[in-house]
């Protein structure tokens, strides 16, 4: 008897076909969230759940008595209530590795796009404002040879460091819970205490996962430590930053600009101050959003799901549930 799994989003046909070889599938493919009552109905008989950001808490788990595994199509798993999952023996998996380079590419895109004001000056040309030469008003700042500070030196952080160091001759420092001697050796990056990194960097890139320790890690005091010419990039989770402090830092000139792919609330409200600020580059949480990478993530998540349901230990179990 095949186990039943619930898939809460559209996945590539090949991925669905792979899952169907091993499981009975219930699915929701609308762009809107599934109504709560319908979700509870689907979960009542589900042994597996394939999602990307659905909050997995005690209430949901209570309504899924057969649930053995939640497979997330994401590297971040802050939507997992790990204690509730552990208490019920529910496996949690994520999709690391396959998205490292794609996310790192976007971090560089945010650095370059913010430093050289790409979106702002694109609008300038398209709005017919370009009437003369390339005067001071079009100037940006250099990325090459600048000082980069990475907060969170995981797999994606190392991919960003590699690009910055060998692609743009940047001087790269990192802050991390633990030292990364191998990365220091192979990439020529150095560890820095957070306050020192903030004070010295021209670009600060937030890549730490969202945990209780990293929630609002960067606030008023931290922004005040940064250089007025510095640029803040967040491609991790919006909640790692005190967003009101970031707004104030940008409006007061405490820092020069920001490049953001993530926000405290997503989608961002239409009246959010960021959307009116020329020195803020805003992207809609597209860190891993390339066709190939999202396929690879979905397939890896499907493999995690199937292996978890067949009694094997999935390759990508989240550390806290191992
Ligand atoms: C996912 C993310 O990539 O991987 C992560 O942690 O930040 C997300 O962007 C996205 O939800 C696709 O599943």
GROMACS .gro file of C-alpha atoms and ligand atoms in nm:
model
  335
    1UNK     CA    1   0.000   0.000   0.000
    2UNK     CA    2   0.158   0.329  -0.112
    3UNK     CA    3   0.169   0.605   0.150
    4UNK     CA    4  -0.025   0.923   0.079
    5UNK     CA    5   0.164   1.251   0.051
    6UNK     CA    6   0.033   1.606   0.025
    7UNK     CA    7   0.213   1.851  -0.205
    8UNK     CA    8   0.117   2.213  -0.135
    9UNK     CA    9   0.245   2.365  -0.461
   10UNK     CA   10   0.306   2.296  -0.827
   11UNK     CA   11   0.622   2.093  -0.881
   12UNK     CA   12   0.780   1.996  -1.216
   13UNK     CA   13   0.604   1.706  -1.389
   14UNK     CA   14   0.915   1.487  -1.365
   15UNK     CA   15   0.927   1.543  -0.991
   16UNK     CA   16   0.559   1.459  -0.948
   17UNK     CA   17   0.604   1.148  -1.164
   18UNK     CA   18   0.894   1.034  -0.944
   19UNK     CA   19   0.687   1.078  -0.628
   20UNK     CA   20   0.389   0.900  -0.791
   21UNK     CA   21   0.603   0.589  -0.843
   22UNK     CA   22   0.623   0.555  -0.464
   23UNK     CA   23   0.327   0.743  -0.317
   24UNK     CA   24  -0.036   0.836  -0.368
   25UNK     CA   25  -0.048   1.212  -0.423
   26UNK     CA   26  -0.287   1.475  -0.297
   27UNK     CA   27  -0.192   1.825  -0.415
   28UNK     CA   28  -0.276   2.193  -0.416
   29UNK     CA   29  -0.141   2.386  -0.714
   30UNK     CA   30  -0.312   2.724  -0.682
   31UNK     CA   31  -0.097   3.030  -0.626
   32UNK     CA   32  -0.321   3.116  -0.328
   33UNK     CA   33  -0.282   2.938   0.007
   34UNK     CA   34  -0.498   2.629   0.049
   35UNK     CA   35  -0.800   2.698   0.271
   36UNK     CA   36  -0.729   2.579   0.626
   37UNK     CA   37  -1.021   2.333   0.638
   38UNK     CA   38  -0.913   2.172   0.311
   39UNK     CA   39  -0.551   2.153   0.436
   40UNK     CA   40  -0.664   1.975   0.751
   41UNK     CA   41  -0.864   1.731   0.539
   42UNK     CA   42  -0.558   1.656   0.322
   43UNK     CA   43  -0.327   1.623   0.622
   44UNK     CA   44  -0.557   1.381   0.809
   45UNK     CA   45  -0.443   1.098   0.582
   46UNK     CA   46  -0.096   1.218   0.479
   47UNK     CA   47   0.220   1.033   0.574
   48UNK     CA   48   0.437   1.288   0.396
   49UNK     CA   49   0.418   1.663   0.326
   50UNK     CA   50   0.611   1.839   0.049
   51UNK     CA   51   0.616   2.216   0.098
   52UNK     CA   52   0.844   2.517   0.077
   53UNK     CA   53   0.746   2.740   0.360
   54UNK     CA   54   0.429   2.614   0.529
   55UNK     CA   55   0.449   2.669   0.906
   56UNK     CA   56   0.495   2.328   1.064
   57UNK     CA   57   0.373   2.373   1.423
   58UNK     CA   58   0.201   2.172   1.693
   59UNK     CA   59  -0.145   2.265   1.566
   60UNK     CA   60  -0.071   2.139   1.215
   61UNK     CA   61   0.097   1.825   1.345
   62UNK     CA   62  -0.207   1.751   1.565
   63UNK     CA   63  -0.416   1.741   1.246
   64UNK     CA   64  -0.171   1.506   1.071
   65UNK     CA   65  -0.165   1.191   1.287
   66UNK     CA   66  -0.001   0.980   1.017
   67UNK     CA   67   0.269   1.232   0.926
   68UNK     CA   68   0.621   1.087   0.921
   69UNK     CA   69   0.816   1.345   0.722
   70UNK     CA   70   0.801   1.707   0.613
   71UNK     CA   71   1.023   1.773   0.314
   72UNK     CA   72   1.089   2.141   0.249
   73UNK     CA   73   1.192   2.273  -0.092
   74UNK     CA   74   1.422   2.526   0.073
   75UNK     CA   75   1.755   2.544   0.247
   76UNK     CA   76   1.609   2.752   0.529
   77UNK     CA   77   1.384   2.570   0.773
   78UNK     CA   78   1.281   2.839   1.016
   79UNK     CA   79   0.921   2.743   0.938
   80UNK     CA   80   0.980   2.415   1.123
   81UNK     CA   81   0.880   2.403   1.492
   82UNK     CA   82   1.164   2.165   1.565
   83UNK     CA   83   1.053   2.086   1.921
   84UNK     CA   84   0.702   1.996   1.809
   85UNK     CA   85   0.836   1.783   1.524
   86UNK     CA   86   1.088   1.608   1.751
   87UNK     CA   87   0.820   1.536   2.011
   88UNK     CA   88   0.612   1.362   1.747
   89UNK     CA   89   0.901   1.188   1.574
   90UNK     CA   90   0.835   1.374   1.248
   91UNK     CA   91   1.139   1.393   1.018
   92UNK     CA   92   1.227   1.731   0.866
   93UNK     CA   93   1.440   1.771   0.554
   94UNK     CA   94   1.565   2.064   0.347
   95UNK     CA   95   1.751   2.117   0.020
   96UNK     CA   96   2.105   2.247   0.083
   97UNK     CA   97   2.392   2.250  -0.168
   98UNK     CA   98   2.191   2.257  -0.494
   99UNK     CA   99   2.113   2.627  -0.461
  100UNK     CA  100   2.448   2.759  -0.331
  101UNK     CA  101   2.576   2.906  -0.656
  102UNK     CA  102   2.240   3.043  -0.767
  103UNK     CA  103   2.189   3.229  -0.441
  104UNK     CA  104   2.552   3.347  -0.439
  105UNK     CA  105   2.509   3.483  -0.792
  106UNK     CA  106   2.212   3.688  -0.675
  107UNK     CA  107   2.407   3.820  -0.378
  108UNK     CA  108   2.665   3.956  -0.622
  109UNK     CA  109   2.384   4.091  -0.841
  110UNK     CA  110   2.247   4.281  -0.541
  111UNK     CA  111   2.594   4.415  -0.457
  112UNK     CA  112   2.664   4.526  -0.814
  113UNK     CA  113   2.311   4.648  -0.877
  114UNK     CA  114   2.304   4.855  -0.559
  115UNK     CA  115   2.661   4.987  -0.591
  116UNK     CA  116   2.612   5.100  -0.951
  117UNK     CA  117   2.244   5.199  -0.902
  118UNK     CA  118   2.132   4.976  -1.190
  119UNK     CA  119   1.755   4.979  -1.127
  120UNK     CA  120   1.748   5.351  -1.042
  121UNK     CA  121   1.944   5.450  -1.355
  122UNK     CA  122   1.748   5.210  -1.576
  123UNK     CA  123   1.436   5.404  -1.472
  124UNK     CA  124   1.630   5.730  -1.530
  125UNK     CA  125   1.695   5.636  -1.894
  126UNK     CA  126   1.349   5.489  -1.957
  127UNK     CA  127   1.183   5.797  -1.805
  128UNK     CA  128   1.364   6.012  -2.060
  129UNK     CA  129   1.574   6.193  -1.799
  130UNK     CA  130   1.909   6.123  -1.970
  131UNK     CA  131   1.964   6.453  -2.148
  132UNK     CA  132   2.340   6.510  -2.105
  133UNK     CA  133   2.666   6.331  -2.032
  134UNK     CA  134   2.745   6.099  -1.744
  135UNK     CA  135   2.772   6.362  -1.473
  136UNK     CA  136   2.829   6.313  -1.100
  137UNK     CA  137   2.460   6.236  -1.047
  138UNK     CA  138   2.505   5.903  -1.226
  139UNK     CA  139   2.807   5.793  -1.026
  140UNK     CA  140   2.802   5.480  -0.815
  141UNK     CA  141   3.073   5.308  -0.611
  142UNK     CA  142   3.322   5.036  -0.697
  143UNK     CA  143   3.275   4.675  -0.598
  144UNK     CA  144   3.617   4.556  -0.714
  145UNK     CA  145   3.884   4.575  -0.443
  146UNK     CA  146   3.624   4.691  -0.187
  147UNK     CA  147   3.588   4.538   0.161
  148UNK     CA  148   3.320   4.270   0.192
  149UNK     CA  149   3.185   4.147   0.527
  150UNK     CA  150   2.984   3.823   0.519
  151UNK     CA  151   2.757   3.744   0.815
  152UNK     CA  152   2.701   3.369   0.814
  153UNK     CA  153   2.979   3.170   0.647
  154UNK     CA  154   2.790   2.862   0.545
  155UNK     CA  155   2.794   2.698   0.202
  156UNK     CA  156   2.634   3.000   0.036
  157UNK     CA  157   2.861   3.237   0.224
  158UNK     CA  158   3.163   3.053   0.088
  159UNK     CA  159   3.023   3.072  -0.265
  160UNK     CA  160   2.979   3.448  -0.223
  161UNK     CA  161   3.333   3.480  -0.085
  162UNK     CA  162   3.474   3.285  -0.382
  163UNK     CA  163   3.302   3.518  -0.629
  164UNK     CA  164   3.407   3.831  -0.440
  165UNK     CA  165   3.767   3.722  -0.387
  166UNK     CA  166   3.852   3.571  -0.723
  167UNK     CA  167   3.605   3.758  -0.939
  168UNK     CA  168   3.627   4.107  -0.797
  169UNK     CA  169   3.954   4.113  -0.598
  170UNK     CA  170   3.757   4.204  -0.285
  171UNK     CA  171   3.902   4.196   0.066
  172UNK     CA  172   3.672   3.944   0.237
  173UNK     CA  173   3.605   3.904   0.610
  174UNK     CA  174   3.337   3.689   0.770
  175UNK     CA  175   3.154   3.652   1.099
  176UNK     CA  176   3.019   3.309   1.193
  177UNK     CA  177   2.922   3.118   1.509
  178UNK     CA  178   3.224   2.896   1.446
  179UNK     CA  179   3.555   2.958   1.269
  180UNK     CA  180   3.593   2.816   0.916
  181UNK     CA  181   3.969   2.742   0.890
  182UNK     CA  182   3.927   2.549   0.564
  183UNK     CA  183   3.748   2.841   0.402
  184UNK     CA  184   4.012   3.078   0.538
  185UNK     CA  185   4.281   2.859   0.384
  186UNK     CA  186   4.124   2.792   0.043
  187UNK     CA  187   3.954   3.129  -0.009
  188UNK     CA  188   4.193   3.365   0.166
  189UNK     CA  189   3.915   3.509   0.384
  190UNK     CA  190   3.956   3.604   0.749
  191UNK     CA  191   3.737   3.576   1.057
  192UNK     CA  192   3.622   3.903   1.212
  193UNK     CA  193   3.414   3.978   1.519
  194UNK     CA  194   3.076   4.119   1.413
  195UNK     CA  195   3.136   4.474   1.538
  196UNK     CA  196   3.474   4.494   1.363
  197UNK     CA  197   3.326   4.353   1.041
  198UNK     CA  198   3.045   4.610   1.045
  199UNK     CA  199   3.286   4.899   1.104
  200UNK     CA  200   3.533   4.799   0.831
  201UNK     CA  201   3.312   4.675   0.546
  202UNK     CA  202   3.204   4.861   0.236
  203UNK     CA  203   2.948   4.584   0.172
  204UNK     CA  204   2.782   4.379   0.447
  205UNK     CA  205   2.602   4.068   0.322
  206UNK     CA  206   2.359   3.896   0.559
  207UNK     CA  207   2.359   3.522   0.498
  208UNK     CA  208   2.294   3.382   0.847
  209UNK     CA  209   2.000   3.142   0.880
  210UNK     CA  210   1.703   3.267   1.083
  211UNK     CA  211   1.725   3.128   1.437
  212UNK     CA  212   1.642   3.261   1.784
  213UNK     CA  213   2.002   3.389   1.801
  214UNK     CA  214   1.996   3.568   1.465
  215UNK     CA  215   1.651   3.727   1.494
  216UNK     CA  216   1.705   4.104   1.462
  217UNK     CA  217   2.080   4.045   1.484
  218UNK     CA  218   2.133   4.370   1.295
  219UNK     CA  219   1.956   4.670   1.451
  220UNK     CA  220   2.009   5.038   1.532
  221UNK     CA  221   2.340   4.986   1.712
  222UNK     CA  222   2.481   4.766   1.440
  223UNK     CA  223   2.386   5.000   1.158
  224UNK     CA  224   2.553   5.287   1.350
  225UNK     CA  225   2.877   5.087   1.347
  226UNK     CA  226   2.874   5.072   0.966
  227UNK     CA  227   3.036   5.331   0.741
  228UNK     CA  228   2.805   5.603   0.599
  229UNK     CA  229   2.923   5.491   0.254
  230UNK     CA  230   2.846   5.124   0.323
  231UNK     CA  231   2.586   4.906   0.154
  232UNK     CA  232   2.379   4.641   0.334
  233UNK     CA  233   2.263   4.329   0.146
  234UNK     CA  234   2.009   4.080   0.286
  235UNK     CA  235   1.955   3.756   0.095
  236UNK     CA  236   1.887   3.537   0.399
  237UNK     CA  237   1.566   3.612   0.595
  238UNK     CA  238   1.411   3.951   0.657
  239UNK     CA  239   1.367   3.877   1.027
  240UNK     CA  240   1.746   3.871   1.083
  241UNK     CA  241   1.725   4.251   1.063
  242UNK     CA  242   1.531   4.512   1.265
  243UNK     CA  243   1.353   4.648   0.959
  244UNK     CA  244   1.253   4.978   1.125
  245UNK     CA  245   1.618   5.032   1.215
  246UNK     CA  246   1.718   4.964   0.854
  247UNK     CA  247   1.460   5.212   0.724
  248UNK     CA  248   1.590   5.476   0.966
  249UNK     CA  249   1.955   5.403   0.882
  250UNK     CA  250   1.882   5.447   0.511
  251UNK     CA  251   1.672   5.761   0.556
  252UNK     CA  252   1.923   5.927   0.791
  253UNK     CA  253   2.234   5.841   0.588
  254UNK     CA  254   2.376   5.613   0.856
  255UNK     CA  255   2.435   5.375   0.567
  256UNK     CA  256   2.429   5.459   0.196
  257UNK     CA  257   2.209   5.191   0.041
  258UNK     CA  258   2.059   4.845   0.069
  259UNK     CA  259   1.999   4.553  -0.165
  260UNK     CA  260   1.718   4.330  -0.037
  261UNK     CA  261   1.571   3.999  -0.148
  262UNK     CA  262   1.390   3.926   0.179
  263UNK     CA  263   1.167   4.120   0.419
  264UNK     CA  264   1.001   4.088   0.758
  265UNK     CA  265   0.667   4.049   0.578
  266UNK     CA  266   0.646   3.890   0.234
  267UNK     CA  267   0.508   3.990  -0.009
  268UNK     CA  268   0.607   4.340   0.100
  269UNK     CA  269   0.319   4.586   0.148
  270UNK     CA  270   0.259   4.827  -0.143
  271UNK     CA  271   0.300   5.124   0.095
  272UNK     CA  272   0.628   5.000   0.249
  273UNK     CA  273   0.889   5.279   0.278
  274UNK     CA  274   1.149   5.068   0.095
  275UNK     CA  275   0.945   5.101  -0.224
  276UNK     CA  276   0.982   5.477  -0.222
  277UNK     CA  277   1.357   5.480  -0.157
  278UNK     CA  278   1.591   5.521  -0.458
  279UNK     CA  279   1.883   5.384  -0.251
  280UNK     CA  280   1.709   5.051  -0.191
  281UNK     CA  281   1.712   4.775  -0.452
  282UNK     CA  282   1.415   4.543  -0.386
  283UNK     CA  283   1.376   4.192  -0.523
  284UNK     CA  284   1.088   3.947  -0.450
  285UNK     CA  285   1.271   3.667  -0.263
  286UNK     CA  286   1.419   3.515  -0.577
  287UNK     CA  287   1.747   3.390  -0.426
  288UNK     CA  288   1.707   3.037  -0.558
  289UNK     CA  289   1.464   3.120  -0.838
  290UNK     CA  290   1.621   2.986  -1.153
  291UNK     CA  291   1.450   2.714  -1.356
  292UNK     CA  292   1.730   2.463  -1.314
  293UNK     CA  293   1.790   2.526  -0.945
  294UNK     CA  294   1.425   2.513  -0.847
  295UNK     CA  295   1.397   2.185  -1.042
  296UNK     CA  296   1.700   2.047  -0.861
  297UNK     CA  297   1.558   2.159  -0.524
  298UNK     CA  298   1.218   2.004  -0.593
  299UNK     CA  299   1.375   1.676  -0.708
  300UNK     CA  300   1.603   1.663  -0.403
  301UNK     CA  301   1.306   1.735  -0.176
  302UNK     CA  302   1.110   1.457  -0.349
  303UNK     CA  303   1.400   1.216  -0.296
  304UNK     CA  304   1.413   1.315   0.072
  305UNK     CA  305   1.037   1.257   0.099
  306UNK     CA  306   1.045   0.914  -0.065
  307UNK     CA  307   1.349   0.793   0.128
  308UNK     CA  308   1.195   0.909   0.457
  309UNK     CA  309   0.874   0.721   0.381
  310UNK     CA  310   1.058   0.405   0.279
  311UNK     CA  311   1.230   0.380   0.616
  312UNK     CA  312   1.567   0.508   0.498
  313UNK     CA  313   1.744   0.807   0.653
  314UNK     CA  314   1.706   1.098   0.409
  315UNK     CA  315   2.036   1.256   0.304
  316UNK     CA  316   1.919   1.606   0.397
  317UNK     CA  317   1.768   1.569   0.744
  318UNK     CA  318   1.792   1.899   0.929
  319UNK     CA  319   2.065   1.881   1.193
  320UNK     CA  320   1.840   1.942   1.494
  321UNK     CA  321   1.622   1.640   1.410
  322UNK     CA  322   1.901   1.393   1.342
  323LIG     C1  323   1.329   2.879  -0.123
  323LIG     C2  324   1.459   3.005   0.046
  323LIG     O1  325   1.441   2.866  -0.206
  323LIG     O2  326   1.578   2.807   0.008
  323LIG     C3  327   1.537   2.890   0.092
  323LIG     O3  328   1.557   2.886   0.215
  323LIG     O4  329   1.488   3.113   0.086
  323LIG     C4  330   1.348   3.001  -0.045
  323LIG     O5  331   1.366   3.104  -0.140
  323LIG     C5  332   1.200   2.897  -0.200
  323LIG     O6  333   1.098   2.900  -0.107
  323LIG     C6  334   1.180   2.787  -0.300
  323LIG     O7  335   1.138   2.673  -0.234
   0.00000   0.00000   0.00000
